[in-house]
PDB file of C-alpha atoms in Angstrom:
ATOM      1  CA  MET B   1       7.305  27.891  37.060  1.00 36.00           C
ATOM      2  CA  ARG B   2       5.041  26.385  34.415  1.00 43.00           C
ATOM      3  CA  ALA B   3       5.314  27.984  30.989  1.00 50.00           C
ATOM      4  CA  ILE B   4       2.185  29.658  29.674  1.00 52.00           C
ATOM      5  CA  GLU B   5       0.568  27.461  27.030  1.00 74.00           C
ATOM      6  CA  THR B   6      -0.005  29.133  23.688  1.00 82.00           C
ATOM      7  CA  PRO B   7      -3.075  28.400  21.547  1.00 81.00           C
ATOM      8  CA  GLN B   8      -0.764  26.360  19.280  1.00 84.00           C
ATOM      9  CA  ASP B   9       0.351  24.268  22.283  1.00 89.00           C
ATOM     10  CA  LEU B  10      -3.287  23.628  23.195  1.00 90.00           C
ATOM     11  CA  VAL B  11      -4.082  22.589  19.628  1.00 92.00           C
ATOM     12  CA  THR B  12      -1.183  20.124  19.614  1.00 90.00           C
ATOM     13  CA  ALA B  13      -2.256  18.689  22.988  1.00 92.00           C
ATOM     14  CA  LEU B  14      -5.792  17.848  21.823  1.00 94.00           C
ATOM     15  CA  ASP B  15      -6.777  14.211  21.350  1.00 95.00           C
ATOM     16  CA  TRP B  16      -7.290  14.371  17.601  1.00 97.00           C
ATOM     17  CA  SER B  17      -8.610  10.823  17.411  1.00 97.00           C
ATOM     18  CA  ASP B  18     -11.523  11.954  19.608  1.00 97.00           C
ATOM     19  CA  VAL B  19     -11.957  15.030  17.408  1.00 97.00           C
ATOM     20  CA  GLU B  20     -12.094  12.816  14.324  1.00 97.00           C
ATOM     21  CA  ASP B  21     -14.672  10.556  15.993  1.00 96.00           C
ATOM     22  CA  ASP B  22     -16.891  13.559  16.808  1.00 96.00           C
ATOM     23  CA  LEU B  23     -16.546  14.919  13.272  1.00 95.00           C
ATOM     24  CA  GLY B  24     -17.459  11.559  11.813  1.00 92.00           C
ATOM     25  CA  GLN B  25     -20.499  11.187  14.040  1.00 90.00           C
ATOM     26  CA  ASP B  26     -21.868  14.730  14.008  1.00 90.00           C
ATOM     27  CA  GLY B  27     -20.016  16.790  11.402  1.00 91.00           C
ATOM     28  CA  PHE B  28     -18.584  19.033  14.132  1.00 95.00           C
ATOM     29  CA  ALA B  29     -16.324  18.835  17.199  1.00 97.00           C
ATOM     30  CA  VAL B  30     -15.979  21.326  20.064  1.00 97.00           C
ATOM     31  CA  LEU B  31     -12.434  22.297  21.100  1.00 97.00           C
ATOM     32  CA  PRO B  32     -12.731  23.843  24.577  1.00 95.00           C
ATOM     33  CA  SER B  33     -10.782  26.818  25.946  1.00 94.00           C
ATOM     34  CA  LEU B  34      -8.283  27.384  23.141  1.00 95.00           C
ATOM     35  CA  LEU B  35      -8.223  31.146  23.747  1.00 95.00           C
ATOM     36  CA  THR B  36      -8.000  32.992  27.070  1.00 94.00           C
ATOM     37  CA  PRO B  37     -10.420  35.833  27.888  1.00 96.00           C
ATOM     38  CA  THR B  38      -7.606  38.300  27.197  1.00 95.00           C
ATOM     39  CA  GLN B  39      -6.884  36.755  23.805  1.00 95.00           C
ATOM     40  CA  CYS B  40     -10.601  36.799  22.981  1.00 97.00           C
ATOM     41  CA  ALA B  41     -10.802  40.494  23.854  1.00 97.00           C
ATOM     42  CA  ASP B  42      -7.671  41.246  21.818  1.00 97.00           C
ATOM     43  CA  VAL B  43      -9.020  39.529  18.691  1.00 97.00           C
ATOM     44  CA  ALA B  44     -12.491  41.100  19.042  1.00 98.00           C
ATOM     45  CA  GLY B  45     -10.733  44.444  19.448  1.00 97.00           C
ATOM     46  CA  TYR B  46      -9.430  44.219  15.872  1.00 97.00           C
ATOM     47  CA  PHE B  47     -12.908  44.899  14.497  1.00 97.00           C
ATOM     48  CA  PRO B  48     -12.687  48.727  14.341  1.00 96.00           C
ATOM     49  CA  ALA B  49      -9.148  48.618  12.838  1.00 95.00           C
ATOM     50  CA  ASP B  50     -10.001  48.804   9.137  1.00 93.00           C
ATOM     51  CA  GLU B  51      -6.343  48.623   8.121  1.00 96.00           C
ATOM     52  CA  ARG B  52      -6.265  44.946   9.200  1.00 97.00           C
ATOM     53  CA  PHE B  53      -9.007  43.940   6.748  1.00 98.00           C
ATOM     54  CA  ARG B  54      -9.395  43.613   2.987  1.00 97.00           C
ATOM     55  CA  SER B  55     -13.199  44.008   2.906  1.00 97.00           C
ATOM     56  CA  ARG B  56     -16.304  44.616   5.003  1.00 97.00           C
ATOM     57  CA  ILE B  57     -19.611  42.832   4.362  1.00 96.00           C
ATOM     58  CA  VAL B  58     -22.971  44.129   5.614  1.00 96.00           C
ATOM     59  CA  MET B  59     -25.030  40.938   5.542  1.00 96.00           C
ATOM     60  CA  GLU B  60     -28.403  42.601   4.978  1.00 95.00           C
ATOM     61  CA  ARG B  61     -27.253  43.961   1.587  1.00 94.00           C
ATOM     62  CA  TYR B  62     -26.747  40.452   0.232  1.00 92.00           C
ATOM     63  CA  ALA B  63     -29.618  38.640   2.004  1.00 92.00           C
ATOM     64  CA  PHE B  64     -27.043  36.812   4.142  1.00 94.00           C
ATOM     65  CA  GLY B  65     -28.841  37.815   7.345  1.00 96.00           C
ATOM     66  CA  ARG B  66     -28.229  40.874   9.485  1.00 97.00           C
ATOM     67  CA  GLY B  67     -24.933  41.998  11.009  1.00 96.00           C
ATOM     68  CA  GLU B  68     -21.497  42.503   9.521  1.00 97.00           C
ATOM     69  CA  TYR B  69     -18.183  40.794   9.091  1.00 97.00           C
ATOM     70  CA  LYS B  70     -14.721  41.658   7.816  1.00 98.00           C
ATOM     71  CA  TYR B  71     -12.141  39.557   5.998  1.00 98.00           C
ATOM     72  CA  PHE B  72      -8.606  39.939   7.280  1.00 98.00           C
ATOM     73  CA  SER B  73      -5.901  40.995   4.837  1.00 98.00           C
ATOM     74  CA  TYR B  74      -2.433  39.483   4.586  1.00 97.00           C
ATOM     75  CA  PRO B  75      -0.361  39.420   6.678  1.00 97.00           C
ATOM     76  CA  LEU B  76      -2.819  37.965   9.167  1.00 97.00           C
ATOM     77  CA  PRO B  77      -2.580  38.990  12.831  1.00 96.00           C
ATOM     78  CA  ASP B  78      -0.079  36.724  14.573  1.00 95.00           C
ATOM     79  CA  VAL B  79      -2.603  34.756  16.626  1.00 95.00           C
ATOM     80  CA  VAL B  80      -4.901  34.227  13.622  1.00 97.00           C
ATOM     81  CA  GLY B  81      -2.095  33.072  11.354  1.00 96.00           C
ATOM     82  CA  ALA B  82      -0.636  30.801  14.042  1.00 95.00           C
ATOM     83  CA  LEU B  83      -4.004  29.166  14.703  1.00 96.00           C
ATOM     84  CA  ARG B  84      -4.615  28.670  10.978  1.00 97.00           C
ATOM     85  CA  HIS B  85      -1.307  26.832  10.589  1.00 97.00           C
ATOM     86  CA  ALA B  86      -1.590  24.853  13.843  1.00 97.00           C
ATOM     87  CA  LEU B  87      -5.149  23.657  13.186  1.00 98.00           C
ATOM     88  CA  TYR B  88      -4.548  22.743   9.554  1.00 98.00           C
ATOM     89  CA  GLU B  89      -1.838  20.166  10.253  1.00 97.00           C
ATOM     90  CA  PRO B  90      -3.896  17.684  12.359  1.00 97.00           C
ATOM     91  CA  LEU B  91      -6.994  18.306  10.229  1.00 98.00           C
ATOM     92  CA  ALA B  92      -5.301  17.589   6.865  1.00 98.00           C
ATOM     93  CA  PRO B  93      -5.012  13.801   7.404  1.00 98.00           C
ATOM     94  CA  ILE B  94      -8.659  13.683   8.523  1.00 98.00           C
ATOM     95  CA  ALA B  95      -9.619  15.678   5.428  1.00 98.00           C
ATOM     96  CA  ASN B  96      -7.797  13.173   3.222  1.00 98.00           C
ATOM     97  CA  ARG B  97      -9.602  10.249   4.835  1.00 97.00           C
ATOM     98  CA  TRP B  98     -12.937  12.025   4.349  1.00 97.00           C
ATOM     99  CA  HIS B  99     -12.186  12.669   0.670  1.00 97.00           C
ATOM    100  CA  GLU B 100     -11.219   9.043   0.184  1.00 96.00           C
ATOM    101  CA  ALA B 101     -14.477   7.890   1.800  1.00 95.00           C
ATOM    102  CA  MET B 102     -16.521  10.288  -0.351  1.00 94.00           C
ATOM    103  CA  ARG B 103     -14.555   9.385  -3.517  1.00 93.00           C
ATOM    104  CA  ILE B 104     -13.303  12.938  -4.019  1.00 94.00           C
ATOM    105  CA  SER B 105      -9.948  12.984  -5.791  1.00 95.00           C
ATOM    106  CA  GLU B 106      -8.309  16.038  -4.208  1.00 96.00           C
ATOM    107  CA  ARG B 107      -5.808  15.366  -1.393  1.00 98.00           C
ATOM    108  CA  PHE B 108      -4.267  17.913   0.950  1.00 98.00           C
ATOM    109  CA  PRO B 109      -0.559  18.436   1.671  1.00 98.00           C
ATOM    110  CA  PRO B 110       0.770  18.264   5.244  1.00 98.00           C
ATOM    111  CA  THR B 111       1.307  22.001   5.791  1.00 97.00           C
ATOM    112  CA  HIS B 112      -0.919  25.015   5.276  1.00 98.00           C
ATOM    113  CA  ASP B 113       1.808  26.879   3.371  1.00 97.00           C
ATOM    114  CA  GLU B 114       1.748  24.112   0.745  1.00 98.00           C
ATOM    115  CA  PHE B 115      -2.036  24.159   0.522  1.00 98.00           C
ATOM    116  CA  ARG B 116      -2.126  27.946   0.275  1.00 98.00           C
ATOM    117  CA  ALA B 117       0.349  27.747  -2.627  1.00 98.00           C
ATOM    118  CA  ILE B 118      -2.065  25.384  -4.416  1.00 97.00           C
ATOM    119  CA  CYS B 119      -4.926  27.837  -3.851  1.00 97.00           C
ATOM    120  CA  HIS B 120      -2.876  30.790  -5.075  1.00 97.00           C
ATOM    121  CA  ALA B 121      -1.750  28.944  -8.212  1.00 97.00           C
ATOM    122  CA  ALA B 122      -5.449  28.421  -9.019  1.00 97.00           C
ATOM    123  CA  GLY B 123      -6.234  32.125  -8.595  1.00 97.00           C
ATOM    124  CA  GLN B 124      -7.571  31.810  -5.018  1.00 98.00           C
ATOM    125  CA  ARG B 125      -5.383  34.529  -3.494  1.00 97.00           C
ATOM    126  CA  ARG B 126      -7.663  36.479  -1.150  1.00 97.00           C
ATOM    127  CA  PRO B 127      -7.434  35.548   2.552  1.00 98.00           C
ATOM    128  CA  THR B 128     -10.627  34.180   4.097  1.00 98.00           C
ATOM    129  CA  PRO B 129     -10.180  34.303   7.918  1.00 98.00           C
ATOM    130  CA  LEU B 130     -12.837  36.708   9.141  1.00 98.00           C
ATOM    131  CA  LEU B 131     -14.162  38.510  12.184  1.00 98.00           C
ATOM    132  CA  LEU B 132     -17.935  38.718  12.668  1.00 98.00           C
ATOM    133  CA  ARG B 133     -19.935  41.087  14.870  1.00 98.00           C
ATOM    134  CA  TYR B 134     -23.576  40.604  15.896  1.00 98.00           C
ATOM    135  CA  GLN B 135     -25.726  43.182  17.702  1.00 98.00           C
ATOM    136  CA  PRO B 136     -29.367  42.867  18.865  1.00 98.00           C
ATOM    137  CA  GLU B 137     -31.649  41.408  16.154  1.00 98.00           C
ATOM    138  CA  ASP B 138     -28.660  40.317  14.026  1.00 98.00           C
ATOM    139  CA  TYR B 139     -28.450  36.778  12.672  1.00 98.00           C
ATOM    140  CA  CYS B 140     -26.757  34.770   9.927  1.00 97.00           C
ATOM    141  CA  CYS B 141     -28.598  32.643   7.375  1.00 97.00           C
ATOM    142  CA  LEU B 142     -27.647  29.011   6.881  1.00 95.00           C
ATOM    143  CA  HIS B 143     -24.816  28.801   4.365  1.00 94.00           C
ATOM    144  CA  GLN B 144     -21.602  27.124   3.205  1.00 92.00           C
ATOM    145  CA  ASP B 145     -18.261  28.944   2.884  1.00 92.00           C
ATOM    146  CA  LEU B 146     -17.102  27.939  -0.604  1.00 89.00           C
ATOM    147  CA  TYR B 147     -14.746  30.318  -2.392  1.00 92.00           C
ATOM    148  CA  GLY B 148     -13.272  28.454  -5.371  1.00 90.00           C
ATOM    149  CA  ASP B 149     -12.341  25.082  -6.811  1.00 94.00           C
ATOM    150  CA  HIS B 150     -10.074  24.148  -3.894  1.00 97.00           C
ATOM    151  CA  VAL B 151     -12.135  23.705  -0.729  1.00 96.00           C
ATOM    152  CA  PHE B 152     -10.697  22.388   2.518  1.00 98.00           C
ATOM    153  CA  PRO B 153     -13.526  20.344   4.088  1.00 97.00           C
ATOM    154  CA  PHE B 154     -13.259  21.866   7.588  1.00 98.00           C
ATOM    155  CA  GLN B 155     -13.358  25.319   9.126  1.00 98.00           C
ATOM    156  CA  VAL B 156     -13.022  26.505  12.721  1.00 98.00           C
ATOM    157  CA  ILE B 157     -15.131  29.094  14.563  1.00 98.00           C
ATOM    158  CA  PHE B 158     -14.060  30.724  17.853  1.00 98.00           C
ATOM    159  CA  LEU B 159     -16.563  32.400  20.190  1.00 98.00           C
ATOM    160  CA  LEU B 160     -15.035  35.602  21.594  1.00 98.00           C
ATOM    161  CA  ASN B 161     -17.774  36.724  24.037  1.00 98.00           C
ATOM    162  CA  GLU B 162     -19.444  34.959  26.947  1.00 98.00           C
ATOM    163  CA  PRO B 163     -23.062  33.823  26.379  1.00 98.00           C
ATOM    164  CA  GLY B 164     -25.460  34.760  29.160  1.00 96.00           C
ATOM    165  CA  ARG B 165     -23.233  37.645  30.236  1.00 97.00           C
ATOM    166  CA  ASP B 166     -22.177  39.512  27.087  1.00 98.00           C
ATOM    167  CA  PHE B 167     -25.127  38.486  24.924  1.00 98.00           C
ATOM    168  CA  GLU B 168     -28.350  36.465  24.827  1.00 98.00           C
ATOM    169  CA  GLY B 169     -29.469  34.357  21.860  1.00 98.00           C
ATOM    170  CA  GLY B 170     -27.062  34.056  18.964  1.00 97.00           C
ATOM    171  CA  GLU B 171     -26.697  30.260  19.023  1.00 97.00           C
ATOM    172  CA  LEU B 172     -24.553  28.517  16.428  1.00 97.00           C
ATOM    173  CA  LEU B 173     -26.824  26.348  14.258  1.00 97.00           C
ATOM    174  CA  LEU B 174     -25.811  23.371  12.127  1.00 95.00           C
ATOM    175  CA  THR B 175     -28.091  21.488   9.749  1.00 95.00           C
ATOM    176  CA  GLN B 176     -27.539  18.300   7.800  1.00 92.00           C
ATOM    177  CA  SER B 177     -29.455  17.205   4.697  1.00 88.00           C
ATOM    178  CA  ASP B 178     -29.184  13.522   3.837  1.00 80.00           C
ATOM    179  CA  SER B 179     -30.716  12.164   0.641  1.00 70.00           C
ATOM    180  CA  LYS B 180     -30.722   8.654   2.138  1.00 70.00           C
ATOM    181  CA  GLY B 181     -32.205   9.511   5.526  1.00 69.00           C
ATOM    182  CA  ALA B 182     -33.830  12.124   7.716  1.00 70.00           C
ATOM    183  CA  GLY B 183     -32.163  15.516   8.088  1.00 76.00           C
ATOM    184  CA  ARG B 184     -31.063  16.872  11.433  1.00 87.00           C
ATOM    185  CA  ALA B 185     -30.260  20.135  13.179  1.00 91.00           C
ATOM    186  CA  ASP B 186     -27.937  20.904  16.089  1.00 93.00           C
ATOM    187  CA  VAL B 187     -27.356  23.866  18.372  1.00 95.00           C
ATOM    188  CA  VAL B 188     -23.664  23.911  19.307  1.00 95.00           C
ATOM    189  CA  PRO B 189     -23.059  25.104  22.895  1.00 92.00           C
ATOM    190  CA  LEU B 190     -19.913  27.236  23.125  1.00 97.00           C
ATOM    191  CA  ARG B 191     -18.353  29.320  25.892  1.00 97.00           C
ATOM    192  CA  ARG B 192     -15.967  32.218  25.456  1.00 98.00           C
ATOM    193  CA  GLY B 193     -12.648  30.932  24.107  1.00 97.00           C
ATOM    194  CA  ASP B 194     -14.084  27.662  22.798  1.00 97.00           C
ATOM    195  CA  ALA B 195     -13.760  26.689  19.158  1.00 97.00           C
ATOM    196  CA  VAL B 196     -15.753  24.332  16.984  1.00 98.00           C
ATOM    197  CA  VAL B 197     -14.466  22.463  13.945  1.00 98.00           C
ATOM    198  CA  LEU B 198     -17.245  21.904  11.442  1.00 96.00           C
ATOM    199  CA  ALA B 199     -17.701  20.462   7.984  1.00 95.00           C
ATOM    200  CA  VAL B 200     -17.710  23.131   5.280  1.00 94.00           C
ATOM    201  CA  ASN B 201     -19.985  21.414   2.785  1.00 93.00           C
ATOM    202  CA  HIS B 202     -20.203  17.595   2.965  1.00 92.00           C
ATOM    203  CA  ARG B 203     -19.408  14.765   5.338  1.00 93.00           C
ATOM    204  CA  PRO B 204     -19.220  11.025   4.715  1.00 93.00           C
ATOM    205  CA  VAL B 205     -22.071   8.955   6.162  1.00 90.00           C
ATOM    206  CA  ARG B 206     -21.688   5.193   6.312  1.00 86.00           C
ATOM    207  CA  SER B 207     -24.270   3.144   4.442  1.00 81.00           C
ATOM    208  CA  THR B 208     -24.699  -0.485   3.407  1.00 75.00           C
ATOM    209  CA  ARG B 209     -22.571   0.157   0.299  1.00 78.00           C
ATOM    210  CA  GLY B 210     -19.797   2.176   1.902  1.00 82.00           C
ATOM    211  CA  PHE B 211     -20.275   5.937   2.295  1.00 88.00           C
ATOM    212  CA  HIS B 212     -22.489   8.609   0.824  1.00 88.00           C
ATOM    213  CA  ARG B 213     -22.367  12.394   1.203  1.00 91.00           C
ATOM    214  CA  ALA B 214     -24.543  14.431   3.525  1.00 91.00           C
ATOM    215  CA  SER B 215     -24.720  18.199   2.995  1.00 93.00           C
ATOM    216  CA  LEU B 216     -24.132  20.557   5.931  1.00 94.00           C
ATOM    217  CA  ARG B 217     -24.863  24.237   6.465  1.00 95.00           C
ATOM    218  CA  HIS B 218     -24.312  26.536   9.429  1.00 96.00           C
ATOM    219  CA  GLY B 219     -25.717  29.839  10.655  1.00 97.00           C
ATOM    220  CA  VAL B 220     -26.442  31.899  13.765  1.00 97.00           C
ATOM    221  CA  SER B 221     -29.835  32.440  15.399  1.00 97.00           C
ATOM    222  CA  ARG B 222     -31.131  35.919  16.177  1.00 98.00           C
ATOM    223  CA  LEU B 223     -29.253  37.805  18.890  1.00 98.00           C
ATOM    224  CA  HIS B 224     -31.655  39.053  21.576  1.00 98.00           C
ATOM    225  CA  SER B 225     -29.303  41.423  23.412  1.00 98.00           C
ATOM    226  CA  GLY B 226     -25.659  42.360  23.846  1.00 98.00           C
ATOM    227  CA  LEU B 227     -22.700  41.953  21.521  1.00 98.00           C
ATOM    228  CA  ARG B 228     -21.299  38.752  20.003  1.00 98.00           C
ATOM    229  CA  HIS B 229     -17.987  38.434  18.113  1.00 98.00           C
ATOM    230  CA  THR B 230     -16.659  35.324  16.432  1.00 98.00           C
ATOM    231  CA  LEU B 231     -13.416  34.532  14.634  1.00 98.00           C
ATOM    232  CA  GLY B 232     -13.783  32.274  11.613  1.00 98.00           C
ATOM    233  CA  ILE B 233     -10.765  30.412  10.272  1.00 98.00           C
ATOM    234  CA  ILE B 234     -11.270  29.102   6.749  1.00 98.00           C
ATOM    235  CA  PHE B 235      -8.276  27.317   5.276  1.00 98.00           C
ATOM    236  CA  HIS B 236      -8.815  27.797   1.547  1.00 97.00           C
ATOM    237  CA  ASP B 237      -8.382  31.289   0.121  1.00 98.00           C
ATOM    238  CA  ALA B 238     -10.876  32.955  -2.219  1.00 97.00           C
ATOM    239  CA  LYS B 239     -10.862  33.929  -5.885  1.00 93.00           C
TER     240      LYS B 239
END
């Protein structure tokens, strides 16, 4: 009998050279089917359990959009913590190569525990993985998730509901501003259980003199109907 693959197993089995190529070309890479429908439902089901979260944000109050999200507290739910650790390890070497290309001095250690210790020593102690819920007419403005001096250059978003069945609209939007060329925008197609790795703030773009930085932002278009949950895994903690 074949053993059931865990999300961590699926992360390890990915072709990370292909992921790095996609990130370098587009600033994002889709990781298909990392969570099962049952796992998606379990994670979305955390939303009403206030004891699992450190804070709740109503986006309309802060001109972030419309909808709400909650930041998990420590200890993180097992699946969230396991995914954070498993995804960090193959992304850290890519992050270091990006920083080298963009001439940014910070480098990242090989494990998330080591990086989290760096964040905590700098006063960034509040966990940042979050669960978002969108209902009809909700949306999220374009933004960057920066929470302190130490910023890991990637984050991962998991879609927990099925588009076309559970909700309509609510597309993930990515924009890129490039001082040396035309900007661009992408709609990232995701199915339930898929994840996308995306650049948090900058990505290196090759030019005639090496690399320059392009600025990226992400958001969510207006939801027309239904209910949409996403899990966001951010690797740096917040002040």
